[in-house]
mmCIF file with all atom_site columns, C-alpha atoms in Angstrom:
data_model
loop_
_atom_site.group_PDB
_atom_site.id
_atom_site.type_symbol
_atom_site.label_atom_id
_atom_site.label_alt_id
_atom_site.label_comp_id
_atom_site.label_asym_id
_atom_site.label_entity_id
_atom_site.label_seq_id
_atom_site.pdbx_PDB_ins_code
_atom_site.Cartn_x
_atom_site.Cartn_y
_atom_site.Cartn_z
_atom_site.occupancy
_atom_site.B_iso_or_equiv
_atom_site.pdbx_formal_charge
_atom_site.auth_seq_id
_atom_site.auth_comp_id
_atom_site.auth_asym_id
_atom_site.auth_atom_id
_atom_site.pdbx_PDB_model_num
ATOM 1   C CA . ASP O 1 1   ? -93.107  -14.399 -14.113 1.00 0.00 ? 1054 ASP O CA 1
ATOM 2   C CA . THR O 1 2   ? -90.191  -15.822 -12.294 1.00 0.00 ? 1055 THR O CA 1
ATOM 3   C CA . GLY O 1 3   ? -90.434  -14.086 -8.953  1.00 0.00 ? 1056 GLY O CA 1
ATOM 4   C CA . VAL O 1 4   ? -87.667  -12.149 -7.352  1.00 0.00 ? 1057 VAL O CA 1
ATOM 5   C CA . SER O 1 5   ? -84.347  -12.050 -8.580  1.00 0.00 ? 1058 SER O CA 1
ATOM 6   C CA . GLN O 1 6   ? -81.170  -10.593 -7.048  1.00 0.00 ? 1059 GLN O CA 1
ATOM 7   C CA . ASN O 1 7   ? -77.267  -11.081 -8.317  1.00 0.00 ? 1060 ASN O CA 1
ATOM 8   C CA . PRO O 1 8   ? -74.827  -11.713 -7.585  1.00 0.00 ? 1061 PRO O CA 1
ATOM 9   C CA . ARG O 1 9   ? -75.776  -14.340 -4.772  1.00 0.00 ? 1062 ARG O CA 1
ATOM 10  C CA . HIS O 1 10  ? -72.382  -14.402 -3.143  1.00 0.00 ? 1063 HIS O CA 1
ATOM 11  C CA . LYS O 1 11  ? -69.950  -11.848 -3.075  1.00 0.00 ? 1064 LYS O CA 1
ATOM 12  C CA . ILE O 1 12  ? -66.510  -11.580 -0.994  1.00 0.00 ? 1065 ILE O CA 1
ATOM 13  C CA . THR O 1 13  ? -64.820  -8.499  -1.125  1.00 0.00 ? 1066 THR O CA 1
ATOM 14  C CA . LYS O 1 14  ? -62.059  -7.184  1.346   1.00 0.00 ? 1067 LYS O CA 1
ATOM 15  C CA . ARG O 1 15  ? -62.377  -4.177  3.637   1.00 0.00 ? 1068 ARG O CA 1
ATOM 16  C CA . GLY O 1 16  ? -62.243  -0.954  1.964   1.00 0.00 ? 1069 GLY O CA 1
ATOM 17  C CA . GLN O 1 17  ? -63.972  -1.474  -1.824  1.00 0.00 ? 1070 GLN O CA 1
ATOM 18  C CA . ASN O 1 18  ? -67.140  -0.992  -2.940  1.00 0.00 ? 1071 ASN O CA 1
ATOM 19  C CA . VAL O 1 19  ? -69.628  -3.293  -4.180  1.00 0.00 ? 1072 VAL O CA 1
ATOM 20  C CA . THR O 1 20  ? -73.013  -3.262  -5.850  1.00 0.00 ? 1073 THR O CA 1
ATOM 21  C CA . PHE O 1 21  ? -75.876  -5.776  -5.507  1.00 0.00 ? 1074 PHE O CA 1
ATOM 22  C CA . ARG O 1 22  ? -79.042  -5.724  -7.536  1.00 0.00 ? 1075 ARG O CA 1
ATOM 23  C CA . CYS O 1 23  ? -82.712  -6.687  -7.443  1.00 0.00 ? 1076 CYS O CA 1
ATOM 24  C CA . ASP O 1 24  ? -84.744  -7.425  -10.289 1.00 0.00 ? 1077 ASP O CA 1
ATOM 25  C CA . PRO O 1 25  ? -89.097  -7.428  -8.635  1.00 0.00 ? 1078 PRO O CA 1
ATOM 26  C CA . ILE O 1 26  ? -91.571  -9.320  -10.162 1.00 0.00 ? 1079 ILE O CA 1
ATOM 27  C CA . SER O 1 27  ? -92.267  -7.318  -13.032 1.00 0.00 ? 1080 SER O CA 1
ATOM 28  C CA . GLU O 1 28  ? -95.909  -6.020  -11.993 1.00 0.00 ? 1081 GLU O CA 1
ATOM 29  C CA . HIS O 1 29  ? -95.154  -5.341  -8.552  1.00 0.00 ? 1082 HIS O CA 1
ATOM 30  C CA . ASN O 1 30  ? -94.487  -1.408  -7.727  1.00 0.00 ? 1083 ASN O CA 1
ATOM 31  C CA . ARG O 1 31  ? -92.597  -1.240  -4.416  1.00 0.00 ? 1084 ARG O CA 1
ATOM 32  C CA . LEU O 1 32  ? -89.617  -2.327  -3.902  1.00 0.00 ? 1085 LEU O CA 1
ATOM 33  C CA . TYR O 1 33  ? -87.598  -3.370  -0.426  1.00 0.00 ? 1086 TYR O CA 1
ATOM 34  C CA . TRP O 1 34  ? -84.314  -3.737  0.974   1.00 0.00 ? 1087 TRP O CA 1
ATOM 35  C CA . TYR O 1 35  ? -83.158  -5.211  3.948   1.00 0.00 ? 1088 TYR O CA 1
ATOM 36  C CA . ARG O 1 36  ? -80.421  -6.815  5.516   1.00 0.00 ? 1089 ARG O CA 1
ATOM 37  C CA . GLN O 1 37  ? -80.046  -9.948  7.794   1.00 0.00 ? 1090 GLN O CA 1
ATOM 38  C CA . THR O 1 38  ? -77.527  -11.204 10.124  1.00 0.00 ? 1091 THR O CA 1
ATOM 39  C CA . LEU O 1 39  ? -76.627  -13.919 11.600  1.00 0.00 ? 1092 LEU O CA 1
ATOM 40  C CA . GLY O 1 40  ? -79.371  -15.138 14.422  1.00 0.00 ? 1093 GLY O CA 1
ATOM 41  C CA . GLN O 1 41  ? -81.485  -11.873 13.749  1.00 0.00 ? 1094 GLN O CA 1
ATOM 42  C CA . GLY O 1 42  ? -84.307  -11.029 11.682  1.00 0.00 ? 1095 GLY O CA 1
ATOM 43  C CA . PRO O 1 43  ? -84.236  -8.765  8.468   1.00 0.00 ? 1096 PRO O CA 1
ATOM 44  C CA . GLU O 1 44  ? -84.627  -5.398  9.232   1.00 0.00 ? 1097 GLU O CA 1
ATOM 45  C CA . PHE O 1 45  ? -85.583  -2.874  6.944   1.00 0.00 ? 1098 PHE O CA 1
ATOM 46  C CA . LEU O 1 46  ? -83.237  -0.346  4.828   1.00 0.00 ? 1099 LEU O CA 1
ATOM 47  C CA . THR O 1 47  ? -85.165  1.245   3.027   1.00 0.00 ? 1100 THR O CA 1
ATOM 48  C CA . TYR O 1 48  ? -88.118  1.102   0.537   1.00 0.00 ? 1101 TYR O CA 1
ATOM 49  C CA . PHE O 1 49  ? -88.979  2.802   -3.335  1.00 0.00 ? 1102 PHE O CA 1
ATOM 50  C CA . GLN O 1 50  ? -92.581  2.990   -4.762  1.00 0.00 ? 1103 GLN O CA 1
ATOM 51  C CA . ASN O 1 51  ? -91.705  3.206   -7.857  1.00 0.00 ? 1104 ASN O CA 1
ATOM 52  C CA . GLU O 1 52  ? -88.557  4.803   -8.636  1.00 0.00 ? 1105 GLU O CA 1
ATOM 53  C CA . ALA O 1 53  ? -89.218  7.400   -6.081  1.00 0.00 ? 1106 ALA O CA 1
ATOM 54  C CA . GLN O 1 54  ? -86.998  6.384   -2.383  1.00 0.00 ? 1107 GLN O CA 1
ATOM 55  C CA . LEU O 1 55  ? -89.871  7.006   0.187   1.00 0.00 ? 1108 LEU O CA 1
ATOM 56  C CA . GLU O 1 56  ? -87.951  5.888   3.504   1.00 0.00 ? 1109 GLU O CA 1
ATOM 57  C CA . LYS O 1 57  ? -84.518  4.637   4.951   1.00 0.00 ? 1110 LYS O CA 1
ATOM 58  C CA . SER O 1 58  ? -83.683  3.457   8.046   1.00 0.00 ? 1111 SER O CA 1
ATOM 59  C CA . ARG O 1 59  ? -81.492  5.087   10.161  1.00 0.00 ? 1112 ARG O CA 1
ATOM 60  C CA . LEU O 1 60  ? -79.445  1.416   9.439   1.00 0.00 ? 1113 LEU O CA 1
ATOM 61  C CA . LEU O 1 61  ? -78.409  3.339   6.348   1.00 0.00 ? 1114 LEU O CA 1
ATOM 62  C CA . SER O 1 62  ? -75.836  4.850   6.832   1.00 0.00 ? 1115 SER O CA 1
ATOM 63  C CA . ASP O 1 63  ? -74.328  7.670   4.413   1.00 0.00 ? 1116 ASP O CA 1
ATOM 64  C CA . ARG O 1 64  ? -71.504  4.521   2.613   1.00 0.00 ? 1117 ARG O CA 1
ATOM 65  C CA . PHE O 1 65  ? -74.853  3.356   1.850   1.00 0.00 ? 1118 PHE O CA 1
ATOM 66  C CA . SER O 1 66  ? -77.457  4.039   -1.287  1.00 0.00 ? 1119 SER O CA 1
ATOM 67  C CA . ALA O 1 67  ? -80.072  3.057   -2.585  1.00 0.00 ? 1120 ALA O CA 1
ATOM 68  C CA . GLU O 1 68  ? -81.270  3.581   -6.657  1.00 0.00 ? 1121 GLU O CA 1
ATOM 69  C CA . ARG O 1 69  ? -84.269  2.053   -8.660  1.00 0.00 ? 1122 ARG O CA 1
ATOM 70  C CA . PRO O 1 70  ? -83.353  4.415   -11.750 1.00 0.00 ? 1123 PRO O CA 1
ATOM 71  C CA . LYS O 1 71  ? -86.773  3.728   -13.769 1.00 0.00 ? 1124 LYS O CA 1
ATOM 72  C CA . GLY O 1 72  ? -88.962  2.136   -11.457 1.00 0.00 ? 1125 GLY O CA 1
ATOM 73  C CA . SER O 1 73  ? -87.977  -1.528  -12.182 1.00 0.00 ? 1126 SER O CA 1
ATOM 74  C CA . PHE O 1 74  ? -84.686  -2.937  -11.078 1.00 0.00 ? 1127 PHE O CA 1
ATOM 75  C CA . SER O 1 75  ? -82.313  -1.636  -7.563  1.00 0.00 ? 1128 SER O CA 1
ATOM 76  C CA . THR O 1 76  ? -79.139  -0.991  -7.102  1.00 0.00 ? 1129 THR O CA 1
ATOM 77  C CA . LEU O 1 77  ? -77.803  -0.981  -3.425  1.00 0.00 ? 1130 LEU O CA 1
ATOM 78  C CA . GLU O 1 78  ? -74.622  -0.292  -3.512  1.00 0.00 ? 1131 GLU O CA 1
ATOM 79  C CA . ILE O 1 79  ? -71.896  0.044   -0.117  1.00 0.00 ? 1132 ILE O CA 1
ATOM 80  C CA . GLN O 1 80  ? -68.634  1.703   -0.612  1.00 0.00 ? 1133 GLN O CA 1
ATOM 81  C CA . ARG O 1 81  ? -65.724  1.825   1.846   1.00 0.00 ? 1134 ARG O CA 1
ATOM 82  C CA . THR O 1 82  ? -66.818  -1.325  3.221   1.00 0.00 ? 1135 THR O CA 1
ATOM 83  C CA . GLU O 1 83  ? -66.221  -2.321  6.186   1.00 0.00 ? 1136 GLU O CA 1
ATOM 84  C CA . GLN O 1 84  ? -66.361  -6.387  8.223   1.00 0.00 ? 1137 GLN O CA 1
ATOM 85  C CA . GLY O 1 85  ? -69.376  -5.473  10.086  1.00 0.00 ? 1138 GLY O CA 1
ATOM 86  C CA . ASP O 1 86  ? -71.144  -4.985  6.960   1.00 0.00 ? 1139 ASP O CA 1
ATOM 87  C CA . SER O 1 87  ? -70.803  -8.490  6.114   1.00 0.00 ? 1140 SER O CA 1
ATOM 88  C CA . ALA O 1 88  ? -74.574  -9.946  5.991   1.00 0.00 ? 1141 ALA O CA 1
ATOM 89  C CA . MET O 1 89  ? -76.933  -11.147 3.654   1.00 0.00 ? 1142 MET O CA 1
ATOM 90  C CA . TYR O 1 90  ? -78.928  -8.630  1.670   1.00 0.00 ? 1143 TYR O CA 1
ATOM 91  C CA . LEU O 1 91  ? -82.802  -9.030  0.876   1.00 0.00 ? 1144 LEU O CA 1
ATOM 92  C CA . CYS O 1 92  ? -84.285  -7.060  -1.343  1.00 0.00 ? 1145 CYS O CA 1
ATOM 93  C CA . ALA O 1 93  ? -88.052  -7.519  -1.876  1.00 0.00 ? 1146 ALA O CA 1
ATOM 94  C CA . SER O 1 94  ? -91.343  -6.089  -3.742  1.00 0.00 ? 1147 SER O CA 1
ATOM 95  C CA . SER O 1 95  ? -94.979  -5.677  -3.745  1.00 0.00 ? 1148 SER O CA 1
ATOM 96  C CA . ARG O 1 96  ? -97.858  -4.094  -5.193  1.00 0.00 ? 1149 ARG O CA 1
ATOM 97  C CA . ALA O 1 97  ? -98.452  -1.020  -3.890  1.00 0.00 ? 1150 ALA O CA 1
ATOM 98  C CA . SER O 1 98  ? -102.692 -1.735  -3.922  1.00 0.00 ? 1151 SER O CA 1
ATOM 99  C CA . ASP O 1 99  ? -101.852 -4.100  -1.466  1.00 0.00 ? 1152 ASP O CA 1
ATOM 100 C CA . SER O 1 100 ? -102.687 -3.111  1.193   1.00 0.00 ? 1153 SER O CA 1
ATOM 101 C CA . HIS O 1 101 ? -102.028 -5.519  3.801   1.00 0.00 ? 1154 HIS O CA 1
ATOM 102 C CA . ASN O 1 102 ? -98.728  -5.433  1.587   1.00 0.00 ? 1155 ASN O CA 1
ATOM 103 C CA . GLU O 1 103 ? -97.292  -8.701  1.150   1.00 0.00 ? 1156 GLU O CA 1
ATOM 104 C CA . GLN O 1 104 ? -93.790  -9.081  0.335   1.00 0.00 ? 1157 GLN O CA 1
ATOM 105 C CA . PHE O 1 105 ? -92.126  -11.359 -1.629  1.00 0.00 ? 1158 PHE O CA 1
ATOM 106 C CA . PHE O 1 106 ? -88.443  -12.066 -1.277  1.00 0.00 ? 1159 PHE O CA 1
ATOM 107 C CA . GLY O 1 107 ? -85.774  -12.626 -3.463  1.00 0.00 ? 1160 GLY O CA 1
ATOM 108 C CA . PRO O 1 108 ? -82.668  -15.545 -2.651  1.00 0.00 ? 1161 PRO O CA 1
ATOM 109 C CA . GLY O 1 109 ? -80.534  -12.398 -1.025  1.00 0.00 ? 1162 GLY O CA 1
ATOM 110 C CA . THR O 1 110 ? -77.183  -11.805 -1.901  1.00 0.00 ? 1163 THR O CA 1
ATOM 111 C CA . ARG O 1 111 ? -74.575  -12.912 1.227   1.00 0.00 ? 1164 ARG O CA 1
ATOM 112 C CA . LEU O 1 112 ? -71.597  -10.474 1.201   1.00 0.00 ? 1165 LEU O CA 1
ATOM 113 C CA . THR O 1 113 ? -68.759  -11.396 3.043   1.00 0.00 ? 1166 THR O CA 1
ATOM 114 C CA . VAL O 1 114 ? -66.334  -8.583  3.978   1.00 0.00 ? 1167 VAL O CA 1
ATOM 115 C CA . LEU O 1 115 ? -62.438  -10.137 4.846   1.00 0.00 ? 1168 LEU O CA 1
ATOM 116 C CA . ALA E 2 1   ? -94.359  2.089   16.256  1.00 0.00 ? 1011 ALA E CA 1
ATOM 117 C CA . GLN E 2 2   ? -94.734  -1.674  15.744  1.00 0.00 ? 1012 GLN E CA 1
ATOM 118 C CA . SER E 2 3   ? -92.432  -4.880  17.109  1.00 0.00 ? 1013 SER E CA 1
ATOM 119 C CA . VAL E 2 4   ? -92.563  -8.360  17.158  1.00 0.00 ? 1014 VAL E CA 1
ATOM 120 C CA . THR E 2 5   ? -91.743  -10.944 19.970  1.00 0.00 ? 1015 THR E CA 1
ATOM 121 C CA . GLN E 2 6   ? -90.967  -14.203 19.358  1.00 0.00 ? 1016 GLN E CA 1
ATOM 122 C CA . LEU E 2 7   ? -91.054  -15.661 21.867  1.00 0.00 ? 1017 LEU E CA 1
ATOM 123 C CA . ASP E 2 8   ? -88.449  -18.758 21.721  1.00 0.00 ? 1018 ASP E CA 1
ATOM 124 C CA . SER E 2 9   ? -85.345  -18.934 20.426  1.00 0.00 ? 1019 SER E CA 1
ATOM 125 C CA . HIS E 2 10  ? -85.460  -22.789 19.791  1.00 0.00 ? 1020 HIS E CA 1
ATOM 126 C CA . VAL E 2 11  ? -88.046  -24.490 19.378  1.00 0.00 ? 1021 VAL E CA 1
ATOM 127 C CA . SER E 2 12  ? -87.269  -28.550 19.076  1.00 0.00 ? 1022 SER E CA 1
ATOM 128 C CA . VAL E 2 13  ? -90.520  -31.413 18.565  1.00 0.00 ? 1023 VAL E CA 1
ATOM 129 C CA . SER E 2 14  ? -90.718  -35.194 17.736  1.00 0.00 ? 1024 SER E CA 1
ATOM 130 C CA . GLU E 2 15  ? -91.877  -35.769 14.067  1.00 0.00 ? 1025 GLU E CA 1
ATOM 131 C CA . GLY E 2 16  ? -95.499  -36.438 14.233  1.00 0.00 ? 1026 GLY E CA 1
ATOM 132 C CA . THR E 2 17  ? -96.137  -34.575 17.604  1.00 0.00 ? 1027 THR E CA 1
ATOM 133 C CA . PRO E 2 18  ? -97.676  -30.862 17.211  1.00 0.00 ? 1028 PRO E CA 1
ATOM 134 C CA . VAL E 2 19  ? -95.740  -27.792 16.345  1.00 0.00 ? 1029 VAL E CA 1
ATOM 135 C CA . LEU E 2 20  ? -96.984  -23.890 18.669  1.00 0.00 ? 1030 LEU E CA 1
ATOM 136 C CA . LEU E 2 21  ? -94.420  -20.942 17.898  1.00 0.00 ? 1031 LEU E CA 1
ATOM 137 C CA . ARG E 2 22  ? -95.058  -18.086 19.815  1.00 0.00 ? 1032 ARG E CA 1
ATOM 138 C CA . CYS E 2 23  ? -95.813  -14.596 18.369  1.00 0.00 ? 1033 CYS E CA 1
ATOM 139 C CA . ASN E 2 24  ? -96.593  -11.508 19.982  1.00 0.00 ? 1034 ASN E CA 1
ATOM 140 C CA . TYR E 2 25  ? -97.232  -8.279  18.474  1.00 0.00 ? 1035 TYR E CA 1
ATOM 141 C CA . SER E 2 26  ? -97.357  -3.888  19.221  1.00 0.00 ? 1036 SER E CA 1
ATOM 142 C CA . SER E 2 27  ? -98.969  -1.907  16.458  1.00 0.00 ? 1037 SER E CA 1
ATOM 143 C CA . SER E 2 28  ? -100.743 1.193   16.533  1.00 0.00 ? 1038 SER E CA 1
ATOM 144 C CA . TYR E 2 29  ? -103.359 0.590   14.007  1.00 0.00 ? 1039 TYR E CA 1
ATOM 145 C CA . SER E 2 30  ? -105.068 -2.319  12.862  1.00 0.00 ? 1040 SER E CA 1
ATOM 146 C CA . PRO E 2 31  ? -101.766 -4.571  11.657  1.00 0.00 ? 1041 PRO E CA 1
ATOM 147 C CA . SER E 2 32  ? -101.329 -7.082  8.935   1.00 0.00 ? 1042 SER E CA 1
ATOM 148 C CA . LEU E 2 33  ? -99.627  -10.308 10.135  1.00 0.00 ? 1043 LEU E CA 1
ATOM 149 C CA . PHE E 2 34  ? -97.159  -12.775 8.378   1.00 0.00 ? 1044 PHE E CA 1
ATOM 150 C CA . TRP E 2 35  ? -95.559  -15.647 9.063   1.00 0.00 ? 1045 TRP E CA 1
ATOM 151 C CA . TYR E 2 36  ? -92.259  -16.295 7.023   1.00 0.00 ? 1046 TYR E CA 1
ATOM 152 C CA . VAL E 2 37  ? -90.153  -19.758 6.808   1.00 0.00 ? 1047 VAL E CA 1
ATOM 153 C CA . GLN E 2 38  ? -86.415  -19.405 5.576   1.00 0.00 ? 1048 GLN E CA 1
ATOM 154 C CA . HIS E 2 39  ? -84.677  -22.772 4.947   1.00 0.00 ? 1049 HIS E CA 1
ATOM 155 C CA . PRO E 2 40  ? -81.039  -23.016 4.928   1.00 0.00 ? 1050 PRO E CA 1
ATOM 156 C CA . ASN E 2 41  ? -79.908  -21.461 1.585   1.00 0.00 ? 1051 ASN E CA 1
ATOM 157 C CA . LYS E 2 42  ? -83.479  -20.538 1.013   1.00 0.00 ? 1052 LYS E CA 1
ATOM 158 C CA . GLY E 2 43  ? -85.168  -17.177 0.208   1.00 0.00 ? 1053 GLY E CA 1
ATOM 159 C CA . LEU E 2 44  ? -87.882  -16.202 2.412   1.00 0.00 ? 1054 LEU E CA 1
ATOM 160 C CA . GLN E 2 45  ? -91.278  -17.971 2.034   1.00 0.00 ? 1055 GLN E CA 1
ATOM 161 C CA . LEU E 2 46  ? -94.900  -17.085 3.007   1.00 0.00 ? 1056 LEU E CA 1
ATOM 162 C CA . LEU E 2 47  ? -96.629  -19.669 4.869   1.00 0.00 ? 1057 LEU E CA 1
ATOM 163 C CA . LEU E 2 48  ? -99.734  -17.005 5.857   1.00 0.00 ? 1058 LEU E CA 1
ATOM 164 C CA . LYS E 2 49  ? -101.791 -13.817 6.202   1.00 0.00 ? 1059 LYS E CA 1
ATOM 165 C CA . TYR E 2 50  ? -103.815 -12.268 9.061   1.00 0.00 ? 1060 TYR E CA 1
ATOM 166 C CA . THR E 2 51  ? -105.759 -9.090  6.890   1.00 0.00 ? 1061 THR E CA 1
ATOM 167 C CA . SER E 2 52  ? -108.536 -9.413  9.337   1.00 0.00 ? 1062 SER E CA 1
ATOM 168 C CA . ALA E 2 53  ? -111.173 -11.667 6.803   1.00 0.00 ? 1063 ALA E CA 1
ATOM 169 C CA . ALA E 2 54  ? -111.087 -14.172 9.926   1.00 0.00 ? 1064 ALA E CA 1
ATOM 170 C CA . THR E 2 55  ? -109.111 -14.423 12.809  1.00 0.00 ? 1065 THR E CA 1
ATOM 171 C CA . LEU E 2 56  ? -107.959 -18.352 12.411  1.00 0.00 ? 1066 LEU E CA 1
ATOM 172 C CA . VAL E 2 57  ? -105.471 -18.679 9.210   1.00 0.00 ? 1067 VAL E CA 1
ATOM 173 C CA . LYS E 2 58  ? -104.539 -21.504 6.795   1.00 0.00 ? 1068 LYS E CA 1
ATOM 174 C CA . GLY E 2 59  ? -101.455 -21.522 5.944   1.00 0.00 ? 1069 GLY E CA 1
ATOM 175 C CA . ILE E 2 60  ? -99.098  -23.924 3.596   1.00 0.00 ? 1070 ILE E CA 1
ATOM 176 C CA . ASN E 2 61  ? -97.950  -27.179 4.844   1.00 0.00 ? 1071 ASN E CA 1
ATOM 177 C CA . GLY E 2 62  ? -100.947 -27.901 7.409   1.00 0.00 ? 1072 GLY E CA 1
ATOM 178 C CA . PHE E 2 63  ? -100.160 -24.737 9.807   1.00 0.00 ? 1073 PHE E CA 1
ATOM 179 C CA . GLU E 2 64  ? -102.725 -22.551 10.717  1.00 0.00 ? 1074 GLU E CA 1
ATOM 180 C CA . ALA E 2 65  ? -102.545 -19.607 13.070  1.00 0.00 ? 1075 ALA E CA 1
ATOM 181 C CA . GLU E 2 66  ? -104.961 -17.459 14.616  1.00 0.00 ? 1076 GLU E CA 1
ATOM 182 C CA . PHE E 2 67  ? -105.131 -13.583 15.554  1.00 0.00 ? 1077 PHE E CA 1
ATOM 183 C CA . LYS E 2 68  ? -106.161 -12.724 18.729  1.00 0.00 ? 1078 LYS E CA 1
ATOM 184 C CA . LYS E 2 69  ? -106.564 -9.367  19.557  1.00 0.00 ? 1079 LYS E CA 1
ATOM 185 C CA . SER E 2 70  ? -107.291 -9.297  23.106  1.00 0.00 ? 1080 SER E CA 1
ATOM 186 C CA . GLU E 2 71  ? -103.507 -10.721 23.895  1.00 0.00 ? 1081 GLU E CA 1
ATOM 187 C CA . THR E 2 72  ? -101.902 -9.363  20.459  1.00 0.00 ? 1082 THR E CA 1
ATOM 188 C CA . SER E 2 73  ? -100.788 -12.816 19.764  1.00 0.00 ? 1083 SER E CA 1
ATOM 189 C CA . PHE E 2 74  ? -100.296 -14.479 16.331  1.00 0.00 ? 1084 PHE E CA 1
ATOM 190 C CA . HIS E 2 75  ? -99.877  -18.023 17.232  1.00 0.00 ? 1085 HIS E CA 1
ATOM 191 C CA . LEU E 2 76  ? -98.518  -20.837 14.515  1.00 0.00 ? 1086 LEU E CA 1
ATOM 192 C CA . THR E 2 77  ? -99.234  -24.160 15.176  1.00 0.00 ? 1087 THR E CA 1
ATOM 193 C CA . LYS E 2 78  ? -99.306  -27.469 13.013  1.00 0.00 ? 1088 LYS E CA 1
ATOM 194 C CA . PRO E 2 79  ? -101.175 -31.181 14.274  1.00 0.00 ? 1089 PRO E CA 1
ATOM 195 C CA . SER E 2 80  ? -98.881  -33.446 13.116  1.00 0.00 ? 1090 SER E CA 1
ATOM 196 C CA . ALA E 2 81  ? -94.986  -31.927 12.444  1.00 0.00 ? 1091 ALA E CA 1
ATOM 197 C CA . HIS E 2 82  ? -92.271  -33.097 9.184   1.00 0.00 ? 1092 HIS E CA 1
ATOM 198 C CA . MET E 2 83  ? -89.003  -33.858 9.174   1.00 0.00 ? 1093 MET E CA 1
ATOM 199 C CA . SER E 2 84  ? -89.103  -31.276 6.338   1.00 0.00 ? 1094 SER E CA 1
ATOM 200 C CA . ASP E 2 85  ? -90.528  -28.575 8.535   1.00 0.00 ? 1095 ASP E CA 1
ATOM 201 C CA . ALA E 2 86  ? -87.029  -27.825 9.829   1.00 0.00 ? 1096 ALA E CA 1
ATOM 202 C CA . ALA E 2 87  ? -85.895  -24.527 9.808   1.00 0.00 ? 1097 ALA E CA 1
ATOM 203 C CA . GLU E 2 88  ? -86.128  -20.746 10.776  1.00 0.00 ? 1098 GLU E CA 1
ATOM 204 C CA . TYR E 2 89  ? -89.373  -18.917 11.143  1.00 0.00 ? 1099 TYR E CA 1
ATOM 205 C CA . PHE E 2 90  ? -89.949  -15.066 11.291  1.00 0.00 ? 1100 PHE E CA 1
ATOM 206 C CA . CYS E 2 91  ? -93.642  -13.493 12.673  1.00 0.00 ? 1101 CYS E CA 1
ATOM 207 C CA . VAL E 2 92  ? -93.335  -9.899  10.853  1.00 0.00 ? 1102 VAL E CA 1
ATOM 208 C CA . VAL E 2 93  ? -96.321  -7.241  11.835  1.00 0.00 ? 1103 VAL E CA 1
ATOM 209 C CA . SER E 2 94  ? -96.863  -4.847  8.752   1.00 0.00 ? 1104 SER E CA 1
ATOM 210 C CA . ASP E 2 95  ? -98.616  -1.533  9.640   1.00 0.00 ? 1105 ASP E CA 1
ATOM 211 C CA . ARG E 2 96  ? -101.520 -0.712  7.066   1.00 0.00 ? 1106 ARG E CA 1
ATOM 212 C CA . THR E 2 97  ? -100.984 2.776   7.251   1.00 0.00 ? 1107 THR E CA 1
ATOM 213 C CA . ASN E 2 98  ? -97.352  3.044   6.480   1.00 0.00 ? 1108 ASN E CA 1
ATOM 214 C CA . ALA E 2 99  ? -96.511  0.316   4.136   1.00 0.00 ? 1109 ALA E CA 1
ATOM 215 C CA . GLY E 2 100 ? -92.976  1.576   3.838   1.00 0.00 ? 1110 GLY E CA 1
ATOM 216 C CA . LYS E 2 101 ? -91.928  -1.577  6.231   1.00 0.00 ? 1111 LYS E CA 1
ATOM 217 C CA . SER E 2 102 ? -92.545  -4.694  7.774   1.00 0.00 ? 1112 SER E CA 1
ATOM 218 C CA . THR E 2 103 ? -90.790  -5.428  11.104  1.00 0.00 ? 1113 THR E CA 1
ATOM 219 C CA . PHE E 2 104 ? -89.110  -8.925  11.499  1.00 0.00 ? 1114 PHE E CA 1
ATOM 220 C CA . GLY E 2 105 ? -89.506  -11.088 14.947  1.00 0.00 ? 1115 GLY E CA 1
ATOM 221 C CA . ASP E 2 106 ? -86.037  -12.385 15.765  1.00 0.00 ? 1116 ASP E CA 1
ATOM 222 C CA . GLY E 2 107 ? -87.136  -15.867 14.455  1.00 0.00 ? 1117 GLY E CA 1
ATOM 223 C CA . THR E 2 108 ? -87.515  -19.162 15.660  1.00 0.00 ? 1118 THR E CA 1
ATOM 224 C CA . THR E 2 109 ? -85.745  -22.113 14.940  1.00 0.00 ? 1119 THR E CA 1
ATOM 225 C CA . LEU E 2 110 ? -87.668  -25.208 14.502  1.00 0.00 ? 1120 LEU E CA 1
ATOM 226 C CA . THR E 2 111 ? -85.726  -28.689 14.844  1.00 0.00 ? 1121 THR E CA 1
ATOM 227 C CA . VAL E 2 112 ? -87.394  -32.346 14.283  1.00 0.00 ? 1122 VAL E CA 1
ATOM 228 C CA . LYS E 2 113 ? -86.356  -35.127 15.460  1.00 0.00 ? 1123 LYS E CA 1
ATOM 229 C CA . PRO E 2 114 ? -86.587  -38.522 14.006  1.00 0.00 ? 1124 PRO E CA 1
#
């Protein structure tokens, strides 16, 4: 068990391009979360999955954002037609559904810079 | 609805002196509460968690936090600061009836002076 991993760690793109990030959770964890963190702020919830089902989405998740977890293991977060305001750190976390306290384990994040 | 307020955006202490990082929360239900630490260019690391088993919670690296329901507070303390404690600290509330998300505070930057 190597923890939650995210790829890439850094992404620089031009405005208008599409980007996709990947998250691999801890193997026995069936919940997976995406957060966005901007400079000077705490992480903000974007969405979460239990197994392959996407159970909740934040209002922050505009229609340019889509997340999937097709087989209930890894997840991808895609941003279409990126804007400069999308520049942020995107964090992934995972947890066990059996843990009623919902302790989440975080990956190192993907830092997105939109030029 | 749930929310977290970290009362200080920046705290500066001298090495060897006590640390106090303040957190107030709001939750409709019995909450779980966490403190995470984030060092520059590193991921979020769990320091400690409150899960109702005990109001005084001990964590890693000598940190403690006390859950006070009457004050809706969960302040983080450490008796003696070390240079390596310099980092960003986040207080987090999780509503056990809605495992969908946790709510983070805006963070407190801890500076430790030699």
